[in-house]
Amino acid sequence: MPTAAWGATAPDSGIAPLTIERRALRDEDVAIAITHCGVCHSDLHTARNDWGRTNYPVVPGHEITGVVQAVGAGVTKFAPGDRVAVGTVIDSCRHCDACTHGDEQYCSVGNTGTYNGKDRIDGSPTQGGYSAAIVVAEPYVLRVPDGLDMAAAAPLLCAGATTWSPLRHFKVGPGTRVAVIGLGGLGHLGVKFAKALGAHVTMITGSPGKVADAQKLGADAVLLSSDKAAMRAASRSFDFVLDTVPVRHDVAPYLYLLDRNGTLCIVGMIDMMPELHTGLLLGGRRAVTGSGVAGIPETQEMLDFCAAHDVLPEIEVIRMDEINHAFERMERADVKYRFVIDMATLPPA
C-alpha cells in the first residue's frame, strides 16, 4: 500500500516528502488512518543520526492517534471507525518474562520500535507516524477513550507514558512528596500526573521565569535549583524525585533532597552519569534508578486515567510542512510543551 509520508534520507537532509509502502494486512493487523502525531526529541535525534544507528530512509513519529480503517481476519478488539493510538513499541517476542507481565518495552529479546526498527516477520524497516497510515499488530494498538482529544492525546504515547510509568511503579499517591526536575515536555506531564494521583508536588527548575508556569500546571510549590539556600532548606523533603532533564547533569544536589528510603528516577538523560559519591546513597538508603516508556497495559491505564481526570499535555498543533522549523524550535526549548502534527495537512502520495 503506497503511503504518503515525510522522513529523512540522510543526517543533513531534513524531513521531506516520501512515499513508503505499508504491508498488506496479516490476520492480527489493524490498519490505521493517522489523524495526529506528536513530535518527540527522539524523532529529531533519529533523523539526524545523533545516536549513530539510524537506517535511512527513516520516517519518525511514535506518538500516533488515528482511526481504524480495516482489520485482519483474526482481530477481535477493534473495528473500522474505532479511535486508536500507537506508541513507541509495535512488537516484541511476546514470550519472555517482561512481555508476559506487560513490560513489552523491556523485552529480553528486544522490542520492535515503531520506526527505525525491523519487522519481526519479514525484516522490512518499520516507519513511523509522520505518514498517512500505519499497520500495527492488534496487541500493540491502544484504544483512545471517548472524550479524549485526539491531538492532545498524541504526546501521551511517549512523553506521557514515560512519566506515568515510574509514578505508578513507585506507588506515588496521596501523602507522597514528589519533586519534578525540569519543566518541559516530560516535566510538565510529570507535574500534572503526580498532582492528579494525589501527591504534594514541587517543581524544581533553574529558571525563575518558569515559576508562574509551574504553578499554572498545578505544582504546589516551586524550588529554584539555583538558590543554594532554598536547596539546603529542602534537604530530606521528598520521597520521590522525577528527573526529566534531557542532557548530562550532576544528580548529587538532588539526592540531598531525598528523605530516608527516597528514590530519584531518571527518565530524561540518556548519557554517562557524572561521578557520584556513594555516601549520598548510603546516608539514608536512597536509590537512583531509571525508567523507560510504559508497556501496553500501563499505557492504556494512563489513557483511561487522563480521560477520567481531564489530564492532558499542553500542545501546539503544526502543519506537516512546519516540521523542520519545529525541530529548530525544540532545540531552543521554544515550545510549551509538545508539538503535534495535524496529519490532515499531509499531501497525498
CSV table of C-alpha atoms in Angstrom, one decimal:
chain,number,residue,atom,x,y,z
A,1,MET,CA,0.0,0.0,0.0
A,2,PRO,CA,1.8,3.2,-1.2
A,3,THR,CA,1.5,5.7,1.7
A,4,ALA,CA,2.3,9.4,1.8
A,5,ALA,CA,4.9,10.3,4.5
A,6,TRP,CA,7.7,12.7,5.5
A,7,GLY,CA,11.1,11.4,6.5
A,8,ALA,CA,14.8,11.8,6.4
A,9,THR,CA,17.1,10.3,3.8
A,10,ALA,CA,20.4,11.4,5.4
A,11,PRO,CA,21.6,13.1,8.6
A,12,ASP,CA,21.5,16.5,6.9
A,13,SER,CA,18.6,16.0,4.6
A,14,GLY,CA,15.9,17.4,6.9
A,15,ILE,CA,12.4,16.0,6.9
A,16,ALA,CA,10.9,15.9,3.4
A,17,PRO,CA,8.1,14.2,1.5
A,18,LEU,CA,8.5,10.5,0.8
A,19,THR,CA,6.3,7.6,-0.4
A,20,ILE,CA,6.6,4.5,1.7
A,21,GLU,CA,5.0,1.0,1.5
A,22,ARG,CA,2.7,-0.3,4.2
A,23,ARG,CA,2.2,-4.0,4.3
A,24,ALA,CA,-1.0,-5.8,3.4
A,25,LEU,CA,-3.0,-6.9,6.4
A,26,ARG,CA,-1.9,-10.0,8.3
A,27,ASP,CA,-4.6,-11.8,10.3
A,28,GLU,CA,-3.8,-9.9,13.5
A,29,ASP,CA,-3.2,-6.5,11.9
A,30,VAL,CA,-5.0,-3.2,12.3
A,31,ALA,CA,-4.8,-0.6,9.6
A,32,ILE,CA,-5.0,2.9,11.0
A,33,ALA,CA,-5.6,6.3,9.3
A,34,ILE,CA,-3.4,8.7,11.3
A,35,THR,CA,-5.0,11.9,12.4
A,36,HIS,CA,-2.3,13.3,14.6
A,37,CYS,CA,1.4,12.6,15.5
A,38,GLY,CA,3.3,14.1,18.4
A,39,VAL,CA,6.9,15.3,17.9
A,40,CYS,CA,9.4,13.8,20.2
A,41,HIS,CA,13.1,14.7,20.7
A,42,SER,CA,13.8,11.1,19.7
A,43,ASP,CA,12.4,11.9,16.3
A,44,LEU,CA,15.0,14.7,15.9
A,45,HIS,CA,17.9,12.6,17.2
A,46,THR,CA,17.0,9.7,14.9
A,47,ALA,CA,16.5,11.8,11.8
A,48,ARG,CA,20.0,13.4,12.3
A,49,ASN,CA,21.6,10.1,13.4
A,50,ASP,CA,22.7,11.6,16.7
A,51,TRP,CA,22.8,8.1,18.2
A,52,GLY,CA,24.7,6.5,15.3
A,53,ARG,CA,22.2,3.8,14.5
A,54,THR,CA,19.7,5.3,12.0
A,55,ASN,CA,18.8,3.4,8.9
A,56,TYR,CA,17.8,5.6,6.0
A,57,PRO,CA,15.3,6.5,4.8
A,58,VAL,CA,13.5,6.9,8.1
A,59,VAL,CA,10.0,8.2,8.9
A,60,PRO,CA,9.9,9.3,12.5
A,61,GLY,CA,6.9,9.6,14.8
A,62,HIS,CA,5.8,7.3,17.7
A,63,GLU,CA,3.1,9.4,19.3
A,64,ILE,CA,0.3,8.4,17.0
A,65,THR,CA,-3.5,8.7,17.2
A,66,GLY,CA,-5.9,7.8,14.4
A,67,VAL,CA,-9.0,5.9,13.3
A,68,VAL,CA,-9.2,2.2,12.3
A,69,GLN,CA,-9.6,1.7,8.6
A,70,ALA,CA,-9.6,-2.1,8.3
A,71,VAL,CA,-8.7,-5.2,10.4
A,72,GLY,CA,-7.3,-8.6,9.7
A,73,ALA,CA,-9.3,-11.8,10.0
A,74,GLY,CA,-8.1,-12.6,13.5
A,75,VAL,CA,-8.7,-9.2,15.1
A,76,THR,CA,-11.3,-9.2,17.9
A,77,LYS,CA,-10.8,-6.0,19.9
A,78,PHE,CA,-11.1,-3.3,17.1
A,79,ALA,CA,-13.3,-2.5,14.2
A,80,PRO,CA,-13.3,0.2,11.5
A,81,GLY,CA,-14.1,3.6,12.9
A,82,ASP,CA,-12.6,3.0,16.3
A,83,ARG,CA,-10.4,5.7,17.8
A,84,VAL,CA,-7.0,4.2,18.5
A,85,ALA,CA,-3.3,5.0,19.3
A,86,VAL,CA,0.1,3.6,18.8
A,87,GLY,CA,3.2,4.3,20.9
A,88,THR,CA,6.9,3.6,20.8
A,89,VAL,CA,6.7,-0.3,20.6
A,90,ILE,CA,4.8,-2.2,17.8
A,91,ASP,CA,6.1,-5.7,18.6
A,92,SER,CA,8.2,-7.8,20.9
A,93,CYS,CA,8.9,-11.5,21.5
A,94,ARG,CA,5.7,-11.9,23.4
A,95,HIS,CA,7.1,-14.9,25.4
A,96,CYS,CA,9.7,-13.6,27.8
A,97,ASP,CA,9.0,-12.6,31.4
A,98,ALA,CA,8.9,-8.9,30.6
A,99,CYS,CA,6.4,-9.4,27.8
A,100,THR,CA,4.1,-11.7,29.7
A,101,HIS,CA,4.0,-9.2,32.5
A,102,GLY,CA,3.0,-6.2,30.3
A,103,ASP,CA,6.5,-4.8,30.1
A,104,GLU,CA,7.0,-5.2,26.3
A,105,GLN,CA,9.3,-2.2,26.3
A,106,TYR,CA,11.8,-4.2,28.3
A,107,CYS,CA,11.5,-7.4,26.1
A,108,SER,CA,14.6,-9.5,26.8
A,109,VAL,CA,15.0,-10.3,23.1
A,110,GLY,CA,14.5,-6.7,22.2
A,111,ASN,CA,11.3,-4.9,21.2
A,112,THR,CA,10.5,-3.6,17.8
A,113,GLY,CA,10.4,0.2,17.6
A,114,THR,CA,7.6,2.0,15.7
A,115,TYR,CA,10.3,3.5,13.5
A,116,ASN,CA,13.9,2.6,12.7
A,117,GLY,CA,13.3,-1.0,13.6
A,118,LYS,CA,12.8,-4.3,11.7
A,119,ASP,CA,9.6,-6.2,11.3
A,120,ARG,CA,10.0,-9.5,13.2
A,121,ILE,CA,8.4,-11.5,10.4
A,122,ASP,CA,9.7,-10.2,7.1
A,123,GLY,CA,12.6,-8.0,8.2
A,124,SER,CA,11.3,-4.9,6.5
A,125,PRO,CA,12.1,-1.5,8.1
A,126,THR,CA,9.5,0.0,10.4
A,127,GLN,CA,8.4,3.5,9.6
A,128,GLY,CA,6.6,5.9,12.0
A,129,GLY,CA,3.7,8.3,12.3
A,130,TYR,CA,4.8,11.2,10.0
A,131,SER,CA,2.6,9.4,7.5
A,132,ALA,CA,-1.0,9.0,6.3
A,133,ALA,CA,-1.5,5.5,7.7
A,134,ILE,CA,0.2,2.7,9.6
A,135,VAL,CA,-0.4,-1.1,10.1
A,136,VAL,CA,0.2,-2.5,13.5
A,137,ALA,CA,-0.5,-5.9,15.2
A,138,GLU,CA,-3.5,-5.8,17.4
A,139,PRO,CA,-1.7,-6.5,20.8
A,140,TYR,CA,0.2,-3.2,20.3
A,141,VAL,CA,-2.8,-1.0,19.5
A,142,LEU,CA,-4.4,1.1,22.2
A,143,ARG,CA,-7.9,2.5,22.5
A,144,VAL,CA,-8.4,6.2,22.8
A,145,PRO,CA,-11.3,6.8,25.3
A,146,ASP,CA,-14.3,8.7,24.2
A,147,GLY,CA,-13.9,12.4,25.0
A,148,LEU,CA,-10.1,12.4,24.9
A,149,ASP,CA,-9.0,14.9,22.3
A,150,MET,CA,-7.0,13.1,19.6
A,151,ALA,CA,-4.5,15.9,19.1
A,152,ALA,CA,-3.8,16.3,22.8
A,153,ALA,CA,-3.7,12.5,23.3
A,154,ALA,CA,-0.8,12.1,20.9
A,155,PRO,CA,2.1,13.1,23.2
A,156,LEU,CA,0.7,10.8,25.9
A,157,LEU,CA,2.0,7.9,23.8
A,158,CYS,CA,5.7,8.7,24.6
A,159,ALA,CA,6.1,11.7,26.9
A,160,GLY,CA,3.0,10.7,28.9
A,161,ALA,CA,3.9,7.0,29.1
A,162,THR,CA,7.5,7.8,30.2
A,163,THR,CA,6.4,9.9,33.1
A,164,TRP,CA,3.4,7.9,34.1
A,165,SER,CA,5.2,4.5,34.4
A,166,PRO,CA,7.6,5.4,37.2
A,167,LEU,CA,5.0,7.3,39.1
A,168,ARG,CA,2.8,4.2,39.1
A,169,HIS,CA,5.7,1.7,39.7
A,170,PHE,CA,6.9,3.6,42.8
A,171,LYS,CA,3.3,3.9,44.0
A,172,VAL,CA,3.1,7.7,44.0
A,173,GLY,CA,-0.2,8.8,45.6
A,174,PRO,CA,-1.9,10.7,48.4
A,175,GLY,CA,0.7,11.6,51.0
A,176,THR,CA,3.7,11.2,48.7
A,177,ARG,CA,6.0,14.1,48.5
A,178,VAL,CA,7.1,14.4,44.9
A,179,ALA,CA,9.6,16.7,43.1
A,180,VAL,CA,9.8,17.0,39.4
A,181,ILE,CA,13.1,18.3,37.9
A,182,GLY,CA,12.8,20.2,34.6
A,183,LEU,CA,9.8,21.9,33.1
A,184,GLY,CA,9.5,20.7,29.6
A,185,GLY,CA,7.6,18.1,27.5
A,186,LEU,CA,8.2,15.4,30.2
A,187,GLY,CA,8.3,17.6,33.3
A,188,HIS,CA,5.0,19.3,32.7
A,189,LEU,CA,3.2,16.0,32.4
A,190,GLY,CA,5.1,14.7,35.5
A,191,VAL,CA,3.6,17.6,37.5
A,192,LYS,CA,0.1,17.0,36.1
A,193,PHE,CA,0.2,13.3,36.7
A,194,ALA,CA,1.7,13.4,40.2
A,195,LYS,CA,-0.9,16.1,41.2
A,196,ALA,CA,-3.8,14.1,39.8
A,197,LEU,CA,-2.6,11.0,41.7
A,198,GLY,CA,-2.9,12.9,44.9
A,199,ALA,CA,0.8,13.7,45.7
A,200,HIS,CA,2.2,17.0,47.0
A,201,VAL,CA,4.2,18.3,44.0
A,202,THR,CA,7.1,20.6,43.9
A,203,MET,CA,8.6,21.7,40.6
A,204,ILE,CA,12.4,22.1,40.6
A,205,THR,CA,13.7,24.5,37.9
A,206,GLY,CA,16.8,26.6,37.4
A,207,SER,CA,14.7,29.4,35.7
A,208,PRO,CA,12.8,31.9,37.8
A,209,GLY,CA,10.8,32.7,34.6
A,210,LYS,CA,9.2,29.2,34.9
A,211,VAL,CA,7.7,29.7,38.4
A,212,ALA,CA,4.4,31.0,37.2
A,213,ASP,CA,4.1,28.3,34.5
A,214,ALA,CA,4.7,25.6,37.1
A,215,GLN,CA,2.0,27.0,39.4
A,216,LYS,CA,-0.5,27.1,36.5
A,217,LEU,CA,0.3,23.4,35.8
A,218,GLY,CA,-0.7,22.5,39.3
A,219,ALA,CA,2.6,22.5,41.3
A,220,ASP,CA,2.0,23.1,45.0
A,221,ALA,CA,5.5,24.7,45.3
A,222,VAL,CA,8.4,25.7,43.2
A,223,LEU,CA,12.1,25.2,44.2
A,224,LEU,CA,14.8,27.1,42.3
A,225,SER,CA,17.8,24.8,41.9
A,226,SER,CA,20.0,28.0,41.5
A,227,ASP,CA,19.0,29.1,45.0
A,228,LYS,CA,21.5,27.3,47.3
A,229,ALA,CA,19.9,28.4,50.5
A,230,ALA,CA,16.5,27.1,49.3
A,231,MET,CA,18.0,23.8,48.2
A,232,ARG,CA,19.7,23.4,51.6
A,233,ALA,CA,16.4,24.1,53.4
A,234,ALA,CA,14.7,21.5,51.2
A,235,SER,CA,17.0,18.7,52.4
A,236,ARG,CA,15.2,15.4,53.1
A,237,SER,CA,11.9,16.9,51.9
A,238,PHE,CA,10.9,14.4,49.2
A,239,ASP,CA,10.0,10.7,48.9
A,240,PHE,CA,10.3,10.6,45.1
A,241,VAL,CA,12.2,12.8,42.6
A,242,LEU,CA,11.4,12.5,38.9
A,243,ASP,CA,14.4,13.8,36.9
A,244,THR,CA,13.3,14.8,33.4
A,245,VAL,CA,16.4,16.8,32.4
A,246,PRO,CA,17.4,15.5,28.9
A,247,VAL,CA,21.1,16.4,29.0
A,248,ARG,CA,24.0,15.2,31.1
A,249,HIS,CA,23.9,16.8,34.6
A,250,ASP,CA,25.0,16.2,38.2
A,251,VAL,CA,22.3,14.5,40.2
A,252,ALA,CA,24.1,14.9,43.5
A,253,PRO,CA,22.4,18.1,44.6
A,254,TYR,CA,19.0,16.4,44.2
A,255,LEU,CA,20.0,13.4,46.2
A,256,TYR,CA,20.3,15.7,49.3
A,257,LEU,CA,16.6,16.4,48.8
A,258,LEU,CA,15.5,12.8,49.3
A,259,ASP,CA,14.3,11.6,52.6
A,260,ARG,CA,15.1,8.2,54.1
A,261,ASN,CA,14.2,5.4,51.6
A,262,GLY,CA,13.7,8.1,48.9
A,263,THR,CA,14.2,7.4,45.1
A,264,LEU,CA,15.4,9.6,42.3
A,265,CYS,CA,14.3,8.3,38.9
A,266,ILE,CA,15.9,9.4,35.7
A,267,VAL,CA,13.6,9.5,32.7
A,268,GLY,CA,15.3,12.2,30.5
A,269,MET,CA,19.0,11.8,30.4
A,270,ILE,CA,20.5,9.1,28.1
A,271,ASP,CA,24.2,9.7,28.7
A,272,MET,CA,27.0,8.9,31.0
A,273,MET,CA,26.3,9.9,34.6
A,274,PRO,CA,28.8,12.2,36.3
A,275,GLU,CA,30.8,10.7,39.1
A,276,LEU,CA,28.7,10.2,42.2
A,277,HIS,CA,29.8,9.8,45.8
A,278,THR,CA,28.0,6.7,47.2
A,279,GLY,CA,27.8,8.3,50.7
A,280,LEU,CA,24.7,10.2,49.3
A,281,LEU,CA,23.1,6.8,48.8
A,282,LEU,CA,24.2,5.1,52.0
A,283,GLY,CA,23.2,8.0,54.2
A,284,GLY,CA,19.5,7.3,54.0
A,285,ARG,CA,19.1,4.2,51.9
A,286,ARG,CA,18.5,6.4,48.9
A,287,ALA,CA,18.2,5.0,45.4
A,288,VAL,CA,19.0,6.2,41.9
A,289,THR,CA,17.0,4.4,39.2
A,290,GLY,CA,15.8,4.9,35.7
A,291,SER,CA,12.6,4.2,33.7
A,292,GLY,CA,11.7,3.9,30.1
A,293,VAL,CA,8.4,4.2,28.4
A,294,ALA,CA,5.4,2.2,29.7
A,295,GLY,CA,4.2,-1.1,28.4
A,296,ILE,CA,0.9,-1.6,26.7
A,297,PRO,CA,-1.3,-2.3,29.8
A,298,GLU,CA,0.2,0.6,31.7
A,299,THR,CA,-0.2,3.0,28.7
A,300,GLN,CA,-3.9,2.0,28.3
A,301,GLU,CA,-4.3,2.7,32.0
A,302,MET,CA,-2.8,6.1,31.6
A,303,LEU,CA,-5.1,7.0,28.6
A,304,ASP,CA,-8.1,5.9,30.7
A,305,PHE,CA,-6.9,7.9,33.7
A,306,CYS,CA,-6.4,11.0,31.5
A,307,ALA,CA,-9.9,10.8,30.1
A,308,ALA,CA,-11.4,10.3,33.6
A,309,HIS,CA,-9.4,13.1,35.3
A,310,ASP,CA,-9.1,15.5,32.4
A,311,VAL,CA,-5.3,15.4,32.4
A,312,LEU,CA,-3.8,16.5,29.0
A,313,PRO,CA,-0.5,17.8,27.8
A,314,GLU,CA,-0.1,21.4,26.7
A,315,ILE,CA,0.3,21.3,22.9
A,316,GLU,CA,1.0,23.4,19.8
A,317,VAL,CA,-0.5,22.0,16.7
A,318,ILE,CA,1.5,22.4,13.5
A,319,ARG,CA,1.3,21.5,9.8
A,320,MET,CA,3.4,18.7,8.4
A,321,ASP,CA,5.4,21.2,6.4
A,322,GLU,CA,6.4,23.0,9.5
A,323,ILE,CA,8.3,20.1,11.0
A,324,ASN,CA,11.8,21.2,10.3
A,325,HIS,CA,11.1,24.6,11.9
A,326,ALA,CA,9.6,22.7,14.8
A,327,PHE,CA,12.8,20.7,15.2
A,328,GLU,CA,14.8,24.0,15.3
A,329,ARG,CA,12.4,25.4,18.0
A,330,MET,CA,12.7,22.2,20.0
A,331,GLU,CA,16.4,22.6,20.2
A,332,ARG,CA,15.9,26.1,21.6
A,333,ALA,CA,13.2,24.8,24.0
A,334,ASP,CA,10.8,27.2,22.3
A,335,VAL,CA,7.6,25.2,22.8
A,336,LYS,CA,5.1,24.8,25.6
A,337,TYR,CA,5.3,21.9,25.8
A,338,ARG,CA,4.8,19.5,22.9
A,339,PHE,CA,4.3,19.9,19.1
A,340,VAL,CA,1.6,17.8,17.5
A,341,ILE,CA,1.3,17.4,13.7
A,342,ASP,CA,-2.2,17.6,12.2
A,343,MET,CA,-1.9,14.8,9.6
A,344,ALA,CA,-4.8,16.3,7.6
A,345,THR,CA,-2.1,18.7,6.3
A,346,LEU,CA,-0.1,15.9,4.8
A,347,PRO,CA,-0.3,16.0,1.0
A,348,PRO,CA,-1.4,12.7,-0.6
A,349,ALA,CA,1.2,10.3,-2.1
